[in-house]
Short mmCIF file of C-alpha atoms in Angstrom, two decimals:
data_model
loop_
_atom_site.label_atom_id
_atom_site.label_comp_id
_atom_site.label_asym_id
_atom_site.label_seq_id
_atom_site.Cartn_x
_atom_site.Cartn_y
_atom_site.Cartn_z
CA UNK A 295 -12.41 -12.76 54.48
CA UNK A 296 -15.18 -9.99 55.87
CA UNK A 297 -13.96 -10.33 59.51
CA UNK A 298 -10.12 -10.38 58.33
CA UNK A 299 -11.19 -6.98 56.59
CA UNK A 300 -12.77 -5.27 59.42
CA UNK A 301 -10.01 -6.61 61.81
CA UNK A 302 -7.54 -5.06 59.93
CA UNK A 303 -9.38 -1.96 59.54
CA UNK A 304 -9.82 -1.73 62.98
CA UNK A 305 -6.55 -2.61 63.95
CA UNK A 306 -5.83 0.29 61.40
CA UNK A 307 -8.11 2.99 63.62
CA UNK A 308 -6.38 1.97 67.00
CA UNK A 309 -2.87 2.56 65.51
CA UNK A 310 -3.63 5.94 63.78
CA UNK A 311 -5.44 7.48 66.77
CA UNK A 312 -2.86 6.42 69.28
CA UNK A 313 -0.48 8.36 66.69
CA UNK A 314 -2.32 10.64 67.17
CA UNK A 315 -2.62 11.03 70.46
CA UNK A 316 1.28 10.40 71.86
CA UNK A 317 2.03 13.27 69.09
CA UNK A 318 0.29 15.83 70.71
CA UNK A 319 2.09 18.21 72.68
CA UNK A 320 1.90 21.16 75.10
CA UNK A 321 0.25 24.09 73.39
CA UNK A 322 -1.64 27.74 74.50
CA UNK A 323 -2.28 30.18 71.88
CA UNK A 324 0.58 30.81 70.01
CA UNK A 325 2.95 29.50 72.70
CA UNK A 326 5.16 26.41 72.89
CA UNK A 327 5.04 25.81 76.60
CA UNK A 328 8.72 25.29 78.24
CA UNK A 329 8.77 24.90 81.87
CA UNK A 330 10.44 27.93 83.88
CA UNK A 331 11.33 30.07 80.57
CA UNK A 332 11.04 33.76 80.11
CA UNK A 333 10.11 36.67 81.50
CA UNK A 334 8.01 39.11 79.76
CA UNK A 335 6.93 43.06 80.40
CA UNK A 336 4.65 45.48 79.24
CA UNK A 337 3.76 49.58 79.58
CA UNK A 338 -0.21 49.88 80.22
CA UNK A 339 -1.70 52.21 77.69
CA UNK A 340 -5.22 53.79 77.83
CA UNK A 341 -7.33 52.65 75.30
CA UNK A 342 -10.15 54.51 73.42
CA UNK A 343 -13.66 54.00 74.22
CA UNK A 344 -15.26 51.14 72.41
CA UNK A 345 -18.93 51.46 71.58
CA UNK A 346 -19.59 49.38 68.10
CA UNK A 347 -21.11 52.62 66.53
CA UNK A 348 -19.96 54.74 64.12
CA UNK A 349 -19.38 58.01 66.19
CA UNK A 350 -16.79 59.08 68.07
CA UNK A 351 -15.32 58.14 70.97
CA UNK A 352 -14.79 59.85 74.47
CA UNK A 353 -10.84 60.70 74.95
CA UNK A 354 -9.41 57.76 76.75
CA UNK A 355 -8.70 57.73 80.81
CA UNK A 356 -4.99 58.59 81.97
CA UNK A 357 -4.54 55.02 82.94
CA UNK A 358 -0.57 53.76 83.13
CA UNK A 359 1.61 51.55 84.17
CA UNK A 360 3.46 48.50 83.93
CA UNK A 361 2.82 44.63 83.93
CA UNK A 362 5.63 41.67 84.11
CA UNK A 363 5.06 37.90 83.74
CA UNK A 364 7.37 35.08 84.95
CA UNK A 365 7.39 32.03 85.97
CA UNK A 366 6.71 31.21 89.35
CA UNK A 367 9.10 30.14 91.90
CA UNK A 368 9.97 26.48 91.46
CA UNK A 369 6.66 25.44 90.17
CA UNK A 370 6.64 25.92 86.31
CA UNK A 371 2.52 24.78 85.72
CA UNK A 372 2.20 28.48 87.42
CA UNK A 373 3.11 31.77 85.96
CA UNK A 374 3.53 34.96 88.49
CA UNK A 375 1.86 38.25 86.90
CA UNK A 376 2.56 41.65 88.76
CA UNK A 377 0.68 44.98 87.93
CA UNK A 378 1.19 48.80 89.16
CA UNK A 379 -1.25 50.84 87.76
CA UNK A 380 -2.26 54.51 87.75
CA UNK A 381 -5.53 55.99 87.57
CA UNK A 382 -7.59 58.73 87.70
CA UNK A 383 -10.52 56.71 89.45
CA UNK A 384 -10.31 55.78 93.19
CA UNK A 385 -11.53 53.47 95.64
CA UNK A 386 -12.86 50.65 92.96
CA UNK A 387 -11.62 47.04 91.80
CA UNK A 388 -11.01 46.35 88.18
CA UNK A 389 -11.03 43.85 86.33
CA UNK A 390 -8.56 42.36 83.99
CA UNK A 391 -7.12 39.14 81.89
CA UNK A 392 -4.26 37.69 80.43
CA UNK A 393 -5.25 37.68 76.80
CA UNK A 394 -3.59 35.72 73.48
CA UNK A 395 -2.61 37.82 70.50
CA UNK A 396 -1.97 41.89 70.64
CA UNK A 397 -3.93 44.90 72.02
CA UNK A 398 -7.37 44.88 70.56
CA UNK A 399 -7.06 41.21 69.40
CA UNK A 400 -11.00 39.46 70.10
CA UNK A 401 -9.04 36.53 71.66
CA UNK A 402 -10.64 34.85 74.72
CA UNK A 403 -8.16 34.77 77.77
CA UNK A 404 -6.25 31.97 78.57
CA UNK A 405 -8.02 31.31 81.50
CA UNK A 406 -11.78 32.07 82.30
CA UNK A 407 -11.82 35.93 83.71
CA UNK A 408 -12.97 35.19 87.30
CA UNK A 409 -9.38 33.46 87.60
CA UNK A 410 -7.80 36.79 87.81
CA UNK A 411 -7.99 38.60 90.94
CA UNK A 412 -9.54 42.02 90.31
CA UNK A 413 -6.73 45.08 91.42
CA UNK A 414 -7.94 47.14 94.11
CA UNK A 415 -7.49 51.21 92.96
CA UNK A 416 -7.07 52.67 96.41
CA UNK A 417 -7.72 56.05 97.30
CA UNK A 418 -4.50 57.92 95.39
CA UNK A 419 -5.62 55.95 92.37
CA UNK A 420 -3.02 53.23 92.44
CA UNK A 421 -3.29 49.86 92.42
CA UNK A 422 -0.21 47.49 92.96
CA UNK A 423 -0.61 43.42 93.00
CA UNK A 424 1.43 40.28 92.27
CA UNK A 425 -0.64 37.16 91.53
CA UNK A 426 0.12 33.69 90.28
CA UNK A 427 -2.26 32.00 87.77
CA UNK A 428 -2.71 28.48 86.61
CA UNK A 429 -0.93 28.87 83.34
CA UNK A 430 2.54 28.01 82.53
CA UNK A 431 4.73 31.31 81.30
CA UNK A 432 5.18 30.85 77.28
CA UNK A 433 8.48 31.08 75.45
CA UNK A 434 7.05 32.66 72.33
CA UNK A 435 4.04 34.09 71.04
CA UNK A 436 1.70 37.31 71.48
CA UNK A 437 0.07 38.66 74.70
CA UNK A 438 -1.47 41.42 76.13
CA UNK A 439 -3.18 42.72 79.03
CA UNK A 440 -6.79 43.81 79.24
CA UNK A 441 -8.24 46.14 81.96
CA UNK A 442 -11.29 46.61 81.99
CA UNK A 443 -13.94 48.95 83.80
CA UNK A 444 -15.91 47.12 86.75
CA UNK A 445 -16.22 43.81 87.23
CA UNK A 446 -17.12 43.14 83.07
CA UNK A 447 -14.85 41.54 80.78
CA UNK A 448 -16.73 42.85 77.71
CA UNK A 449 -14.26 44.26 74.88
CA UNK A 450 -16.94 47.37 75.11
CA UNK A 451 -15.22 47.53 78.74
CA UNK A 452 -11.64 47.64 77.64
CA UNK A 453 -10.09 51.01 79.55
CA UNK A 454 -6.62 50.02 78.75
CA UNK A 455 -4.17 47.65 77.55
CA UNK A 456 -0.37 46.46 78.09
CA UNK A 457 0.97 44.38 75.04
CA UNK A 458 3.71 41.77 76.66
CA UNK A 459 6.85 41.73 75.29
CA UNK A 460 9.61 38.36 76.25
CA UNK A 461 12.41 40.12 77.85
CA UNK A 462 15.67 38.67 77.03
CA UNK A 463 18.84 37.67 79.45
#
C-alpha cells in the first residue's frame, strides 16, 4: 500500500510540473512577446544629476534627440534600435541600455549593458547609430532609454533618458 502511495504521489509531481512547464510562455518585463509587432519612438531628454545626497543637483546637459525600436528585418528574435543624439560633449563614446519600466525606473536592462554598442559623439557633438540587439520588439509594456556618461551603467551615470512609446499604424 506504501509503494502504491508514493507511486501515485510521484506520478502526481511529474504531471503537475510538466503543467507547469508546457504553460509557460514568452515573457520580458512587462511585454508579451509577438514576433515582428510594433514599432516604438521616443524624444531623449536630459536628466538631472544623480548623486544619492540630499543637495542639489548641477543643471542637466543639453542632451536631445530621438530613439525608435522595431523589429528587425525578417528575423523577429532581433529588434533594430536607432539613436540620433545631440550633445554638448565631443569626441567620446557613451554608453547606453534598453531598460524595462519608465525614465528613472531601477530596472536592470533587458540585456546585460556590454550588449549595446556604445554611440560614438563625433566632433559636432552628434552621434547617429542603428543597431540590432538580441531581444524580440514587445507589443506592450514600458521602456525607456538610458544614456549614460562614459563607459558606466551606474544610475549615478544617467545623463539622459528617452521613454519609448508603441507607435500605432
Amino acid at each position: 500500500m506504501q509503494r502504491f502511495a508514493r507511486v501515485a504521489a510521484t506520478g502526481m509531481l511529474v504531471l503537475s510540473l510538466g503543467a507547469c512547464a508546457s504553460s509557460a510562455s514568452t515573457h520580458t518585463g512587462d511585454s508579451q512577446q509577438t514576433p515582428g509587432s510594433g514599432r516604438w519612438a521616443g524624444t531623449i531628454r536630459a536628466t538631472p544629476a544623480r548623486t544619492g545626497e540630499v543637495a542639489p543637483t548641477k543643471p542637466a546637459a543639453a542632451y536631445q534627440g530621438s530613439v525608435s525600436m522595431r523589429p528587425w528585418e525578417d528575423d523577429t528574435s532581433r529588434t533594430s534600435i536607432s539613436i540620433h543624439l545631440s550633445t554638448p560633449e565631443s569626441n567620446r563614446s557613451i554608453s547606453w541600455a534598453l531598460v524595462t519600466g519608465r525614465c528613472g525606473a531601477i530596472e536592470a536592462p533587458v540585456l546585460p549593458v556590454n550588449s549595446f554598442e556604445p554611440l560614438e559623439i563625433g566632433s559636432d557633438g552628434r552621434g547617429e547609430t542603428t543597431t540590432h540587439i538580441a531581444f524580440q520588439t514587445p507589443t506592450d509594456g514600458s521602456y525607456h532609454i538610458d544614456f549614460y556618461s562614459g563607459n558606466s551603467a551606474r544610475l549615478t551615470d544617467v545623463v539622459a533618458c528617452a521613454e519609448m512609446k508603441r507607435m500605432t499604424r
